mmCIF file of the C-alpha atoms, coordinates in Angstrom:
data_MODEL
# 
_entry.id   MODEL 
# 
loop_
_atom_site.group_PDB 
_atom_site.id 
_atom_site.type_symbol 
_atom_site.label_atom_id 
_atom_site.label_alt_id 
_atom_site.label_comp_id 
_atom_site.label_asym_id 
_atom_site.label_entity_id 
_atom_site.label_seq_id 
_atom_site.pdbx_PDB_ins_code 
_atom_site.Cartn_x 
_atom_site.Cartn_y 
_atom_site.Cartn_z 
_atom_site.occupancy 
_atom_site.B_iso_or_equiv 
_atom_site.pdbx_formal_charge 
_atom_site.auth_seq_id 
_atom_site.auth_comp_id 
_atom_site.auth_asym_id 
_atom_site.auth_atom_id 
_atom_site.pdbx_PDB_model_num 
ATOM 1   C CA . UNK A 1 1   ? 75.019  81.855  33.530  1.00 0.00 ? 1   UNK A CA 1 
ATOM 2   C CA . UNK A 1 2   ? 74.073  84.070  36.494  1.00 0.00 ? 2   UNK A CA 1 
ATOM 3   C CA . UNK A 1 3   ? 71.065  86.317  36.093  1.00 0.00 ? 3   UNK A CA 1 
ATOM 4   C CA . UNK A 1 4   ? 71.167  90.038  36.843  1.00 0.00 ? 4   UNK A CA 1 
ATOM 5   C CA . UNK A 1 5   ? 69.112  89.548  40.029  1.00 0.00 ? 5   UNK A CA 1 
ATOM 6   C CA . UNK A 1 6   ? 71.851  87.473  41.632  1.00 0.00 ? 6   UNK A CA 1 
ATOM 7   C CA . UNK A 1 7   ? 74.762  89.659  40.640  1.00 0.00 ? 7   UNK A CA 1 
ATOM 8   C CA . UNK A 1 8   ? 76.549  91.590  43.422  1.00 0.00 ? 8   UNK A CA 1 
ATOM 9   C CA . UNK A 1 9   ? 75.233  95.106  43.793  1.00 0.00 ? 9   UNK A CA 1 
ATOM 10  C CA . UNK A 1 10  ? 71.793  94.277  42.335  1.00 0.00 ? 10  UNK A CA 1 
ATOM 11  C CA . UNK A 1 11  ? 68.633  95.275  44.280  1.00 0.00 ? 11  UNK A CA 1 
ATOM 12  C CA . UNK A 1 12  ? 67.874  91.641  45.030  1.00 0.00 ? 12  UNK A CA 1 
ATOM 13  C CA . UNK A 1 13  ? 71.303  91.073  46.529  1.00 0.00 ? 13  UNK A CA 1 
ATOM 14  C CA . UNK A 1 14  ? 71.038  94.263  48.580  1.00 0.00 ? 14  UNK A CA 1 
ATOM 15  C CA . UNK A 1 15  ? 67.686  93.146  49.969  1.00 0.00 ? 15  UNK A CA 1 
ATOM 16  C CA . UNK A 1 16  ? 69.111  89.934  51.371  1.00 0.00 ? 16  UNK A CA 1 
ATOM 17  C CA . UNK A 1 17  ? 69.689  90.065  55.154  1.00 0.00 ? 17  UNK A CA 1 
ATOM 18  C CA . UNK A 1 18  ? 73.327  90.062  56.252  1.00 0.00 ? 18  UNK A CA 1 
ATOM 19  C CA . UNK A 1 19  ? 74.719  86.805  57.455  1.00 0.00 ? 19  UNK A CA 1 
ATOM 20  C CA . UNK A 1 20  ? 74.463  86.325  61.196  1.00 0.00 ? 20  UNK A CA 1 
ATOM 21  C CA . UNK A 1 21  ? 77.811  86.617  62.989  1.00 0.00 ? 21  UNK A CA 1 
ATOM 22  C CA . UNK A 1 22  ? 79.299  83.372  64.109  1.00 0.00 ? 22  UNK A CA 1 
ATOM 23  C CA . UNK A 1 23  ? 78.853  82.774  67.834  1.00 0.00 ? 23  UNK A CA 1 
ATOM 24  C CA . UNK A 1 24  ? 81.949  83.046  69.955  1.00 0.00 ? 24  UNK A CA 1 
ATOM 25  C CA . UNK A 1 25  ? 82.788  79.602  71.274  1.00 0.00 ? 25  UNK A CA 1 
ATOM 26  C CA . UNK A 1 26  ? 85.141  79.716  74.222  1.00 0.00 ? 26  UNK A CA 1 
ATOM 27  C CA . UNK A 1 27  ? 87.366  76.726  74.911  1.00 0.00 ? 27  UNK A CA 1 
ATOM 28  C CA . UNK A 1 28  ? 86.192  74.613  77.795  1.00 0.00 ? 28  UNK A CA 1 
ATOM 29  C CA . UNK A 1 29  ? 88.253  75.523  80.887  1.00 0.00 ? 29  UNK A CA 1 
ATOM 30  C CA . UNK A 1 30  ? 90.496  72.784  82.125  1.00 0.00 ? 30  UNK A CA 1 
ATOM 31  C CA . UNK A 1 31  ? 90.811  71.899  85.795  1.00 0.00 ? 31  UNK A CA 1 
ATOM 32  C CA . UNK A 1 32  ? 93.959  74.032  86.004  1.00 0.00 ? 32  UNK A CA 1 
ATOM 33  C CA . UNK A 1 33  ? 92.195  76.947  84.273  1.00 0.00 ? 33  UNK A CA 1 
ATOM 34  C CA . UNK A 1 34  ? 89.430  76.826  86.828  1.00 0.00 ? 34  UNK A CA 1 
ATOM 35  C CA . UNK A 1 35  ? 91.813  76.599  89.767  1.00 0.00 ? 35  UNK A CA 1 
ATOM 36  C CA . UNK A 1 36  ? 94.404  79.162  88.669  1.00 0.00 ? 36  UNK A CA 1 
ATOM 37  C CA . UNK A 1 37  ? 91.942  81.445  86.906  1.00 0.00 ? 37  UNK A CA 1 
ATOM 38  C CA . UNK A 1 38  ? 88.617  81.323  88.674  1.00 0.00 ? 38  UNK A CA 1 
ATOM 39  C CA . UNK A 1 39  ? 90.081  81.245  92.158  1.00 0.00 ? 39  UNK A CA 1 
ATOM 40  C CA . UNK A 1 40  ? 93.294  83.234  91.785  1.00 0.00 ? 40  UNK A CA 1 
ATOM 41  C CA . UNK A 1 41  ? 92.851  85.625  88.858  1.00 0.00 ? 41  UNK A CA 1 
ATOM 42  C CA . UNK A 1 42  ? 90.371  88.473  89.374  1.00 0.00 ? 42  UNK A CA 1 
ATOM 43  C CA . UNK A 1 43  ? 90.249  89.040  85.587  1.00 0.00 ? 43  UNK A CA 1 
ATOM 44  C CA . UNK A 1 44  ? 88.991  85.505  84.921  1.00 0.00 ? 44  UNK A CA 1 
ATOM 45  C CA . UNK A 1 45  ? 85.374  86.645  84.722  1.00 0.00 ? 45  UNK A CA 1 
ATOM 46  C CA . UNK A 1 46  ? 86.227  89.369  82.219  1.00 0.00 ? 46  UNK A CA 1 
ATOM 47  C CA . UNK A 1 47  ? 88.322  87.214  79.904  1.00 0.00 ? 47  UNK A CA 1 
ATOM 48  C CA . UNK A 1 48  ? 85.691  84.448  79.900  1.00 0.00 ? 48  UNK A CA 1 
ATOM 49  C CA . UNK A 1 49  ? 82.705  86.814  79.654  1.00 0.00 ? 49  UNK A CA 1 
ATOM 50  C CA . UNK A 1 50  ? 81.148  85.611  82.875  1.00 0.00 ? 50  UNK A CA 1 
ATOM 51  C CA . UNK A 1 51  ? 78.425  87.553  84.661  1.00 0.00 ? 51  UNK A CA 1 
ATOM 52  C CA . UNK A 1 52  ? 78.382  87.249  88.439  1.00 0.00 ? 52  UNK A CA 1 
ATOM 53  C CA . UNK A 1 53  ? 75.715  89.925  88.898  1.00 0.00 ? 53  UNK A CA 1 
ATOM 54  C CA . UNK A 1 54  ? 72.887  87.392  89.192  1.00 0.00 ? 54  UNK A CA 1 
ATOM 55  C CA . UNK A 1 55  ? 74.647  85.158  91.699  1.00 0.00 ? 55  UNK A CA 1 
ATOM 56  C CA . UNK A 1 56  ? 73.033  84.644  95.061  1.00 0.00 ? 56  UNK A CA 1 
ATOM 57  C CA . UNK A 1 57  ? 74.171  86.521  98.130  1.00 0.00 ? 57  UNK A CA 1 
ATOM 58  C CA . UNK A 1 58  ? 75.808  83.396  99.524  1.00 0.00 ? 58  UNK A CA 1 
ATOM 59  C CA . UNK A 1 59  ? 77.871  82.906  96.367  1.00 0.00 ? 59  UNK A CA 1 
ATOM 60  C CA . UNK A 1 60  ? 79.003  86.525  96.450  1.00 0.00 ? 60  UNK A CA 1 
ATOM 61  C CA . UNK A 1 61  ? 79.845  86.280  100.123 1.00 0.00 ? 61  UNK A CA 1 
ATOM 62  C CA . UNK A 1 62  ? 81.797  83.081  99.514  1.00 0.00 ? 62  UNK A CA 1 
ATOM 63  C CA . UNK A 1 63  ? 83.755  84.675  96.676  1.00 0.00 ? 63  UNK A CA 1 
ATOM 64  C CA . UNK A 1 64  ? 84.394  87.767  98.786  1.00 0.00 ? 64  UNK A CA 1 
ATOM 65  C CA . UNK A 1 65  ? 85.634  85.641  101.703 1.00 0.00 ? 65  UNK A CA 1 
ATOM 66  C CA . UNK A 1 66  ? 87.890  83.615  99.423  1.00 0.00 ? 66  UNK A CA 1 
ATOM 67  C CA . UNK A 1 67  ? 89.415  86.748  97.897  1.00 0.00 ? 67  UNK A CA 1 
ATOM 68  C CA . UNK A 1 68  ? 90.030  88.312  101.296 1.00 0.00 ? 68  UNK A CA 1 
ATOM 69  C CA . UNK A 1 69  ? 91.603  85.024  102.361 1.00 0.00 ? 69  UNK A CA 1 
ATOM 70  C CA . UNK A 1 70  ? 93.967  85.134  99.368  1.00 0.00 ? 70  UNK A CA 1 
ATOM 71  C CA . UNK A 1 71  ? 95.166  88.607  100.338 1.00 0.00 ? 71  UNK A CA 1 
ATOM 72  C CA . UNK A 1 72  ? 95.685  87.485  103.933 1.00 0.00 ? 72  UNK A CA 1 
ATOM 73  C CA . UNK A 1 73  ? 97.590  84.390  102.768 1.00 0.00 ? 73  UNK A CA 1 
ATOM 74  C CA . UNK A 1 74  ? 99.859  86.632  100.700 1.00 0.00 ? 74  UNK A CA 1 
ATOM 75  C CA . UNK A 1 75  ? 100.537 88.855  103.716 1.00 0.00 ? 75  UNK A CA 1 
ATOM 76  C CA . UNK A 1 76  ? 101.275 85.831  105.912 1.00 0.00 ? 76  UNK A CA 1 
ATOM 77  C CA . UNK A 1 77  ? 103.571 84.325  103.257 1.00 0.00 ? 77  UNK A CA 1 
ATOM 78  C CA . UNK A 1 78  ? 105.514 87.594  103.008 1.00 0.00 ? 78  UNK A CA 1 
ATOM 79  C CA . UNK A 1 79  ? 105.799 87.776  106.797 1.00 0.00 ? 79  UNK A CA 1 
ATOM 80  C CA . UNK A 1 80  ? 107.187 84.244  106.927 1.00 0.00 ? 80  UNK A CA 1 
ATOM 81  C CA . UNK A 1 81  ? 109.587 85.096  104.085 1.00 0.00 ? 81  UNK A CA 1 
ATOM 82  C CA . UNK A 1 82  ? 110.878 88.095  106.075 1.00 0.00 ? 82  UNK A CA 1 
ATOM 83  C CA . UNK A 1 83  ? 111.464 85.967  109.163 1.00 0.00 ? 83  UNK A CA 1 
ATOM 84  C CA . UNK A 1 84  ? 113.026 83.222  107.045 1.00 0.00 ? 84  UNK A CA 1 
ATOM 85  C CA . UNK A 1 85  ? 115.712 85.709  106.055 1.00 0.00 ? 85  UNK A CA 1 
ATOM 86  C CA . UNK A 1 86  ? 116.646 86.219  109.719 1.00 0.00 ? 86  UNK A CA 1 
ATOM 87  C CA . UNK A 1 87  ? 116.659 82.462  110.293 1.00 0.00 ? 87  UNK A CA 1 
ATOM 88  C CA . UNK A 1 88  ? 118.828 81.599  107.267 1.00 0.00 ? 88  UNK A CA 1 
ATOM 89  C CA . UNK A 1 89  ? 121.402 84.268  108.102 1.00 0.00 ? 89  UNK A CA 1 
ATOM 90  C CA . UNK A 1 90  ? 121.584 83.253  111.770 1.00 0.00 ? 90  UNK A CA 1 
ATOM 91  C CA . UNK A 1 91  ? 122.093 79.596  110.894 1.00 0.00 ? 91  UNK A CA 1 
ATOM 92  C CA . UNK A 1 92  ? 124.719 80.404  108.264 1.00 0.00 ? 92  UNK A CA 1 
ATOM 93  C CA . UNK A 1 93  ? 126.615 82.386  110.928 1.00 0.00 ? 93  UNK A CA 1 
ATOM 94  C CA . UNK A 1 94  ? 126.231 79.648  113.543 1.00 0.00 ? 94  UNK A CA 1 
ATOM 95  C CA . UNK A 1 95  ? 124.062 81.773  115.837 1.00 0.00 ? 95  UNK A CA 1 
ATOM 96  C CA . UNK A 1 96  ? 121.213 80.302  117.876 1.00 0.00 ? 96  UNK A CA 1 
ATOM 97  C CA . UNK A 1 97  ? 117.928 81.733  116.612 1.00 0.00 ? 97  UNK A CA 1 
ATOM 98  C CA . UNK A 1 98  ? 114.619 81.516  118.453 1.00 0.00 ? 98  UNK A CA 1 
ATOM 99  C CA . UNK A 1 99  ? 111.355 82.400  116.731 1.00 0.00 ? 99  UNK A CA 1 
ATOM 100 C CA . UNK A 1 100 ? 108.877 83.210  117.956 1.00 0.00 ? 100 UNK A CA 1 
ATOM 101 C CA . UNK A 1 101 ? 110.508 84.332  121.171 1.00 0.00 ? 101 UNK A CA 1 
ATOM 102 C CA . UNK A 1 102 ? 108.609 85.055  124.362 1.00 0.00 ? 102 UNK A CA 1 
ATOM 103 C CA . UNK A 1 103 ? 106.403 88.059  123.741 1.00 0.00 ? 103 UNK A CA 1 
ATOM 104 C CA . UNK A 1 104 ? 104.747 89.696  120.751 1.00 0.00 ? 104 UNK A CA 1 
ATOM 105 C CA . UNK A 1 105 ? 105.459 93.191  119.495 1.00 0.00 ? 105 UNK A CA 1 
ATOM 106 C CA . UNK A 1 106 ? 101.984 94.118  118.378 1.00 0.00 ? 106 UNK A CA 1 
ATOM 107 C CA . UNK A 1 107 ? 99.339  92.028  116.586 1.00 0.00 ? 107 UNK A CA 1 
ATOM 108 C CA . UNK A 1 108 ? 100.657 89.083  114.539 1.00 0.00 ? 108 UNK A CA 1 
ATOM 109 C CA . UNK A 1 109 ? 104.272 90.267  114.851 1.00 0.00 ? 109 UNK A CA 1 
ATOM 110 C CA . UNK A 1 110 ? 106.336 87.697  116.743 1.00 0.00 ? 110 UNK A CA 1 
ATOM 111 C CA . UNK A 1 111 ? 109.698 88.609  118.196 1.00 0.00 ? 111 UNK A CA 1 
ATOM 112 C CA . UNK A 1 112 ? 112.893 86.710  117.436 1.00 0.00 ? 112 UNK A CA 1 
ATOM 113 C CA . UNK A 1 113 ? 115.801 86.368  119.803 1.00 0.00 ? 113 UNK A CA 1 
ATOM 114 C CA . UNK A 1 114 ? 119.505 85.601  119.500 1.00 0.00 ? 114 UNK A CA 1 
ATOM 115 C CA . UNK A 1 115 ? 121.999 85.252  122.368 1.00 0.00 ? 115 UNK A CA 1 
ATOM 116 C CA . UNK A 1 116 ? 122.935 88.524  124.054 1.00 0.00 ? 116 UNK A CA 1 
ATOM 117 C CA . UNK A 1 117 ? 126.654 87.869  123.529 1.00 0.00 ? 117 UNK A CA 1 
ATOM 118 C CA . UNK A 1 118 ? 126.278 87.645  119.726 1.00 0.00 ? 118 UNK A CA 1 
ATOM 119 C CA . UNK A 1 119 ? 129.074 89.683  118.079 1.00 0.00 ? 119 UNK A CA 1 
ATOM 120 C CA . UNK A 1 120 ? 128.128 93.066  116.660 1.00 0.00 ? 120 UNK A CA 1 
ATOM 121 C CA . UNK A 1 121 ? 128.779 92.189  113.008 1.00 0.00 ? 121 UNK A CA 1 
ATOM 122 C CA . UNK A 1 122 ? 126.655 89.037  113.198 1.00 0.00 ? 122 UNK A CA 1 
ATOM 123 C CA . UNK A 1 123 ? 123.815 90.863  114.979 1.00 0.00 ? 123 UNK A CA 1 
ATOM 124 C CA . UNK A 1 124 ? 123.770 93.525  112.256 1.00 0.00 ? 124 UNK A CA 1 
ATOM 125 C CA . UNK A 1 125 ? 123.796 90.931  109.471 1.00 0.00 ? 125 UNK A CA 1 
ATOM 126 C CA . UNK A 1 126 ? 120.927 88.960  111.017 1.00 0.00 ? 126 UNK A CA 1 
ATOM 127 C CA . UNK A 1 127 ? 118.829 92.078  111.610 1.00 0.00 ? 127 UNK A CA 1 
ATOM 128 C CA . UNK A 1 128 ? 119.353 93.393  108.073 1.00 0.00 ? 128 UNK A CA 1 
ATOM 129 C CA . UNK A 1 129 ? 118.525 90.173  106.244 1.00 0.00 ? 129 UNK A CA 1 
ATOM 130 C CA . UNK A 1 130 ? 114.766 90.452  106.823 1.00 0.00 ? 130 UNK A CA 1 
ATOM 131 C CA . UNK A 1 131 ? 114.665 93.818  105.048 1.00 0.00 ? 131 UNK A CA 1 
ATOM 132 C CA . UNK A 1 132 ? 116.872 92.477  102.264 1.00 0.00 ? 132 UNK A CA 1 
ATOM 133 C CA . UNK A 1 133 ? 114.537 89.518  101.739 1.00 0.00 ? 133 UNK A CA 1 
ATOM 134 C CA . UNK A 1 134 ? 111.572 91.902  101.519 1.00 0.00 ? 134 UNK A CA 1 
ATOM 135 C CA . UNK A 1 135 ? 113.345 94.044  98.917  1.00 0.00 ? 135 UNK A CA 1 
ATOM 136 C CA . UNK A 1 136 ? 114.412 91.031  96.842  1.00 0.00 ? 136 UNK A CA 1 
ATOM 137 C CA . UNK A 1 137 ? 110.891 89.572  96.868  1.00 0.00 ? 137 UNK A CA 1 
ATOM 138 C CA . UNK A 1 138 ? 109.456 92.931  95.820  1.00 0.00 ? 138 UNK A CA 1 
ATOM 139 C CA . UNK A 1 139 ? 111.857 93.215  92.888  1.00 0.00 ? 139 UNK A CA 1 
ATOM 140 C CA . UNK A 1 140 ? 111.216 89.650  91.713  1.00 0.00 ? 140 UNK A CA 1 
ATOM 141 C CA . UNK A 1 141 ? 107.433 90.103  91.830  1.00 0.00 ? 141 UNK A CA 1 
ATOM 142 C CA . UNK A 1 142 ? 107.635 93.417  89.983  1.00 0.00 ? 142 UNK A CA 1 
ATOM 143 C CA . UNK A 1 143 ? 110.192 92.427  87.339  1.00 0.00 ? 143 UNK A CA 1 
ATOM 144 C CA . UNK A 1 144 ? 109.057 88.929  86.315  1.00 0.00 ? 144 UNK A CA 1 
ATOM 145 C CA . UNK A 1 145 ? 106.323 89.453  83.691  1.00 0.00 ? 145 UNK A CA 1 
ATOM 146 C CA . UNK A 1 146 ? 104.850 85.974  84.167  1.00 0.00 ? 146 UNK A CA 1 
ATOM 147 C CA . UNK A 1 147 ? 103.806 86.875  87.729  1.00 0.00 ? 147 UNK A CA 1 
ATOM 148 C CA . UNK A 1 148 ? 100.335 88.471  87.492  1.00 0.00 ? 148 UNK A CA 1 
ATOM 149 C CA . UNK A 1 149 ? 100.239 91.779  89.347  1.00 0.00 ? 149 UNK A CA 1 
ATOM 150 C CA . UNK A 1 150 ? 96.449  91.574  89.718  1.00 0.00 ? 150 UNK A CA 1 
ATOM 151 C CA . UNK A 1 151 ? 96.604  88.205  91.474  1.00 0.00 ? 151 UNK A CA 1 
ATOM 152 C CA . UNK A 1 152 ? 95.188  88.682  94.960  1.00 0.00 ? 152 UNK A CA 1 
ATOM 153 C CA . UNK A 1 153 ? 97.797  86.459  96.616  1.00 0.00 ? 153 UNK A CA 1 
ATOM 154 C CA . UNK A 1 154 ? 100.563 88.433  94.887  1.00 0.00 ? 154 UNK A CA 1 
ATOM 155 C CA . UNK A 1 155 ? 98.872  91.682  95.918  1.00 0.00 ? 155 UNK A CA 1 
ATOM 156 C CA . UNK A 1 156 ? 98.884  90.562  99.557  1.00 0.00 ? 156 UNK A CA 1 
ATOM 157 C CA . UNK A 1 157 ? 102.540 89.554  99.340  1.00 0.00 ? 157 UNK A CA 1 
ATOM 158 C CA . UNK A 1 158 ? 103.521 92.891  97.784  1.00 0.00 ? 158 UNK A CA 1 
ATOM 159 C CA . UNK A 1 159 ? 101.352 94.769  100.255 1.00 0.00 ? 159 UNK A CA 1 
ATOM 160 C CA . UNK A 1 160 ? 103.438 93.437  103.129 1.00 0.00 ? 160 UNK A CA 1 
ATOM 161 C CA . UNK A 1 161 ? 106.873 93.434  101.472 1.00 0.00 ? 161 UNK A CA 1 
ATOM 162 C CA . UNK A 1 162 ? 106.565 97.062  100.341 1.00 0.00 ? 162 UNK A CA 1 
ATOM 163 C CA . UNK A 1 163 ? 104.682 98.578  103.268 1.00 0.00 ? 163 UNK A CA 1 
ATOM 164 C CA . UNK A 1 164 ? 106.758 96.715  105.851 1.00 0.00 ? 164 UNK A CA 1 
ATOM 165 C CA . UNK A 1 165 ? 109.961 98.376  104.641 1.00 0.00 ? 165 UNK A CA 1 
ATOM 166 C CA . UNK A 1 166 ? 108.154 101.689 104.192 1.00 0.00 ? 166 UNK A CA 1 
ATOM 167 C CA . UNK A 1 167 ? 106.486 101.867 107.598 1.00 0.00 ? 167 UNK A CA 1 
ATOM 168 C CA . UNK A 1 168 ? 109.247 100.290 109.672 1.00 0.00 ? 168 UNK A CA 1 
ATOM 169 C CA . UNK A 1 169 ? 111.357 103.491 109.820 1.00 0.00 ? 169 UNK A CA 1 
ATOM 170 C CA . UNK A 1 170 ? 108.271 105.575 110.628 1.00 0.00 ? 170 UNK A CA 1 
ATOM 171 C CA . UNK A 1 171 ? 107.225 103.310 113.497 1.00 0.00 ? 171 UNK A CA 1 
ATOM 172 C CA . UNK A 1 172 ? 110.823 103.246 114.742 1.00 0.00 ? 172 UNK A CA 1 
ATOM 173 C CA . UNK A 1 173 ? 110.942 107.056 114.868 1.00 0.00 ? 173 UNK A CA 1 
ATOM 174 C CA . UNK A 1 174 ? 107.537 107.333 116.560 1.00 0.00 ? 174 UNK A CA 1 
ATOM 175 C CA . UNK A 1 175 ? 108.290 104.720 119.188 1.00 0.00 ? 175 UNK A CA 1 
ATOM 176 C CA . UNK A 1 176 ? 111.947 105.619 119.657 1.00 0.00 ? 176 UNK A CA 1 
ATOM 177 C CA . UNK A 1 177 ? 113.049 102.111 118.753 1.00 0.00 ? 177 UNK A CA 1 
ATOM 178 C CA . UNK A 1 178 ? 111.229 99.242  117.090 1.00 0.00 ? 178 UNK A CA 1 
ATOM 179 C CA . UNK A 1 179 ? 111.944 95.620  116.235 1.00 0.00 ? 179 UNK A CA 1 
ATOM 180 C CA . UNK A 1 180 ? 114.789 94.906  113.836 1.00 0.00 ? 180 UNK A CA 1 
ATOM 181 C CA . UNK A 1 181 ? 115.797 98.571  113.662 1.00 0.00 ? 181 UNK A CA 1 
ATOM 182 C CA . UNK A 1 182 ? 116.173 98.670  117.433 1.00 0.00 ? 182 UNK A CA 1 
ATOM 183 C CA . UNK A 1 183 ? 118.406 95.601  117.227 1.00 0.00 ? 183 UNK A CA 1 
ATOM 184 C CA . UNK A 1 184 ? 120.588 97.441  114.736 1.00 0.00 ? 184 UNK A CA 1 
ATOM 185 C CA . UNK A 1 185 ? 120.668 100.508 116.955 1.00 0.00 ? 185 UNK A CA 1 
ATOM 186 C CA . UNK A 1 186 ? 121.688 98.346  119.924 1.00 0.00 ? 186 UNK A CA 1 
ATOM 187 C CA . UNK A 1 187 ? 124.471 96.862  117.806 1.00 0.00 ? 187 UNK A CA 1 
ATOM 188 C CA . UNK A 1 188 ? 125.815 100.364 117.164 1.00 0.00 ? 188 UNK A CA 1 
ATOM 189 C CA . UNK A 1 189 ? 124.673 100.895 113.550 1.00 0.00 ? 189 UNK A CA 1 
ATOM 190 C CA . UNK A 1 190 ? 123.506 104.436 112.609 1.00 0.00 ? 190 UNK A CA 1 
ATOM 191 C CA . UNK A 1 191 ? 119.888 103.645 111.731 1.00 0.00 ? 191 UNK A CA 1 
ATOM 192 C CA . UNK A 1 192 ? 119.537 106.687 109.466 1.00 0.00 ? 192 UNK A CA 1 
ATOM 193 C CA . UNK A 1 193 ? 121.660 104.743 106.998 1.00 0.00 ? 193 UNK A CA 1 
ATOM 194 C CA . UNK A 1 194 ? 118.852 102.178 106.984 1.00 0.00 ? 194 UNK A CA 1 
ATOM 195 C CA . UNK A 1 195 ? 115.838 104.514 107.130 1.00 0.00 ? 195 UNK A CA 1 
ATOM 196 C CA . UNK A 1 196 ? 116.668 106.396 103.935 1.00 0.00 ? 196 UNK A CA 1 
ATOM 197 C CA . UNK A 1 197 ? 117.199 103.454 101.531 1.00 0.00 ? 197 UNK A CA 1 
ATOM 198 C CA . UNK A 1 198 ? 114.214 101.563 102.943 1.00 0.00 ? 198 UNK A CA 1 
ATOM 199 C CA . UNK A 1 199 ? 111.840 104.489 102.414 1.00 0.00 ? 199 UNK A CA 1 
ATOM 200 C CA . UNK A 1 200 ? 113.218 105.413 98.984  1.00 0.00 ? 200 UNK A CA 1 
ATOM 201 C CA . UNK A 1 201 ? 113.110 101.853 97.646  1.00 0.00 ? 201 UNK A CA 1 
ATOM 202 C CA . UNK A 1 202 ? 109.604 101.262 98.993  1.00 0.00 ? 202 UNK A CA 1 
ATOM 203 C CA . UNK A 1 203 ? 108.241 104.485 97.481  1.00 0.00 ? 203 UNK A CA 1 
ATOM 204 C CA . UNK A 1 204 ? 109.862 103.666 94.135  1.00 0.00 ? 204 UNK A CA 1 
ATOM 205 C CA . UNK A 1 205 ? 108.483 100.115 94.183  1.00 0.00 ? 205 UNK A CA 1 
ATOM 206 C CA . UNK A 1 206 ? 105.003 101.353 95.110  1.00 0.00 ? 206 UNK A CA 1 
ATOM 207 C CA . UNK A 1 207 ? 105.056 103.910 92.286  1.00 0.00 ? 207 UNK A CA 1 
ATOM 208 C CA . UNK A 1 208 ? 106.135 101.271 89.773  1.00 0.00 ? 208 UNK A CA 1 
ATOM 209 C CA . UNK A 1 209 ? 103.358 98.946  90.900  1.00 0.00 ? 209 UNK A CA 1 
ATOM 210 C CA . UNK A 1 210 ? 100.672 101.630 90.710  1.00 0.00 ? 210 UNK A CA 1 
ATOM 211 C CA . UNK A 1 211 ? 101.587 103.260 87.423  1.00 0.00 ? 211 UNK A CA 1 
ATOM 212 C CA . UNK A 1 212 ? 103.747 100.914 85.337  1.00 0.00 ? 212 UNK A CA 1 
ATOM 213 C CA . UNK A 1 213 ? 101.781 97.656  85.597  1.00 0.00 ? 213 UNK A CA 1 
ATOM 214 C CA . UNK A 1 214 ? 98.625  98.057  83.554  1.00 0.00 ? 214 UNK A CA 1 
ATOM 215 C CA . UNK A 1 215 ? 96.806  94.981  84.853  1.00 0.00 ? 215 UNK A CA 1 
ATOM 216 C CA . UNK A 1 216 ? 97.264  96.103  88.438  1.00 0.00 ? 216 UNK A CA 1 
ATOM 217 C CA . UNK A 1 217 ? 96.295  99.665  87.556  1.00 0.00 ? 217 UNK A CA 1 
ATOM 218 C CA . UNK A 1 218 ? 93.152  98.533  85.736  1.00 0.00 ? 218 UNK A CA 1 
ATOM 219 C CA . UNK A 1 219 ? 91.925  96.636  88.787  1.00 0.00 ? 219 UNK A CA 1 
ATOM 220 C CA . UNK A 1 220 ? 93.229  98.609  91.757  1.00 0.00 ? 220 UNK A CA 1 
ATOM 221 C CA . UNK A 1 221 ? 94.296  102.112 90.739  1.00 0.00 ? 221 UNK A CA 1 
ATOM 222 C CA . UNK A 1 222 ? 91.524  104.297 89.242  1.00 0.00 ? 222 UNK A CA 1 
ATOM 223 C CA . UNK A 1 223 ? 93.976  107.168 88.629  1.00 0.00 ? 223 UNK A CA 1 
ATOM 224 C CA . UNK A 1 224 ? 96.225  105.103 86.368  1.00 0.00 ? 224 UNK A CA 1 
ATOM 225 C CA . UNK A 1 225 ? 93.641  102.762 84.826  1.00 0.00 ? 225 UNK A CA 1 
ATOM 226 C CA . UNK A 1 226 ? 92.762  103.236 81.138  1.00 0.00 ? 226 UNK A CA 1 
ATOM 227 C CA . UNK A 1 227 ? 89.386  104.923 80.695  1.00 0.00 ? 227 UNK A CA 1 
ATOM 228 C CA . UNK A 1 228 ? 88.112  101.952 78.730  1.00 0.00 ? 228 UNK A CA 1 
ATOM 229 C CA . UNK A 1 229 ? 89.013  99.550  81.535  1.00 0.00 ? 229 UNK A CA 1 
ATOM 230 C CA . UNK A 1 230 ? 87.718  101.442 84.540  1.00 0.00 ? 230 UNK A CA 1 
ATOM 231 C CA . UNK A 1 231 ? 88.574  100.300 88.011  1.00 0.00 ? 231 UNK A CA 1 
ATOM 232 C CA . UNK A 1 232 ? 86.820  97.893  90.307  1.00 0.00 ? 232 UNK A CA 1 
ATOM 233 C CA . UNK A 1 233 ? 87.923  97.480  93.892  1.00 0.00 ? 233 UNK A CA 1 
ATOM 234 C CA . UNK A 1 234 ? 84.795  95.652  95.085  1.00 0.00 ? 234 UNK A CA 1 
ATOM 235 C CA . UNK A 1 235 ? 85.811  92.144  96.059  1.00 0.00 ? 235 UNK A CA 1 
ATOM 236 C CA . UNK A 1 236 ? 82.260  90.856  95.545  1.00 0.00 ? 236 UNK A CA 1 
ATOM 237 C CA . UNK A 1 237 ? 82.675  91.173  91.781  1.00 0.00 ? 237 UNK A CA 1 
ATOM 238 C CA . UNK A 1 238 ? 85.941  89.275  91.561  1.00 0.00 ? 238 UNK A CA 1 
# 
């Protein structure tokens, strides 16, 4: 029979210290976790309660360089995807396609060339396909929930696919003819019919990325991030 001292609510029971909370034991990361998380997911440190603040300067510099490299790789991949659209369309139409052609239109922007006697309809189709590929890639990356919007490679890809279609009309207007838009103008297409949908779609896609995707907003957009999450755009800490 239990004595009064051991009964719940008794002074002796109240004097006993509360049980220590059980330590949180995280599962050991697999090789894939380390590769896909530690090197590609900027939220890996948060979800695994890691503290990089005491790392050496060389470690921080290495992480910073790797993260910058991921963004650059995303931009390069999107650029290649854009040019791949021109190539696929030209080959499907039986048109000779040369890329890169002789000459560069700015830094890291190679020119492509098709024969001068290419029919107007084929020239328009080839010139448009790059923009279409950019728009399709943007929609896939934004709509598929399994694609992390805070992944630095994905951020680089989206950075090019959205801004390329957004800035292309602006550069074309400033320079009086630019790249693919100039090819369309030469083929006789009213380029205003291209400027408007490119700008509108890019602005809509950029707004969706900034304000509708919480993981992206928490890491890159301080205006849309939840107050509890904050925002961190310092690559050293990723």
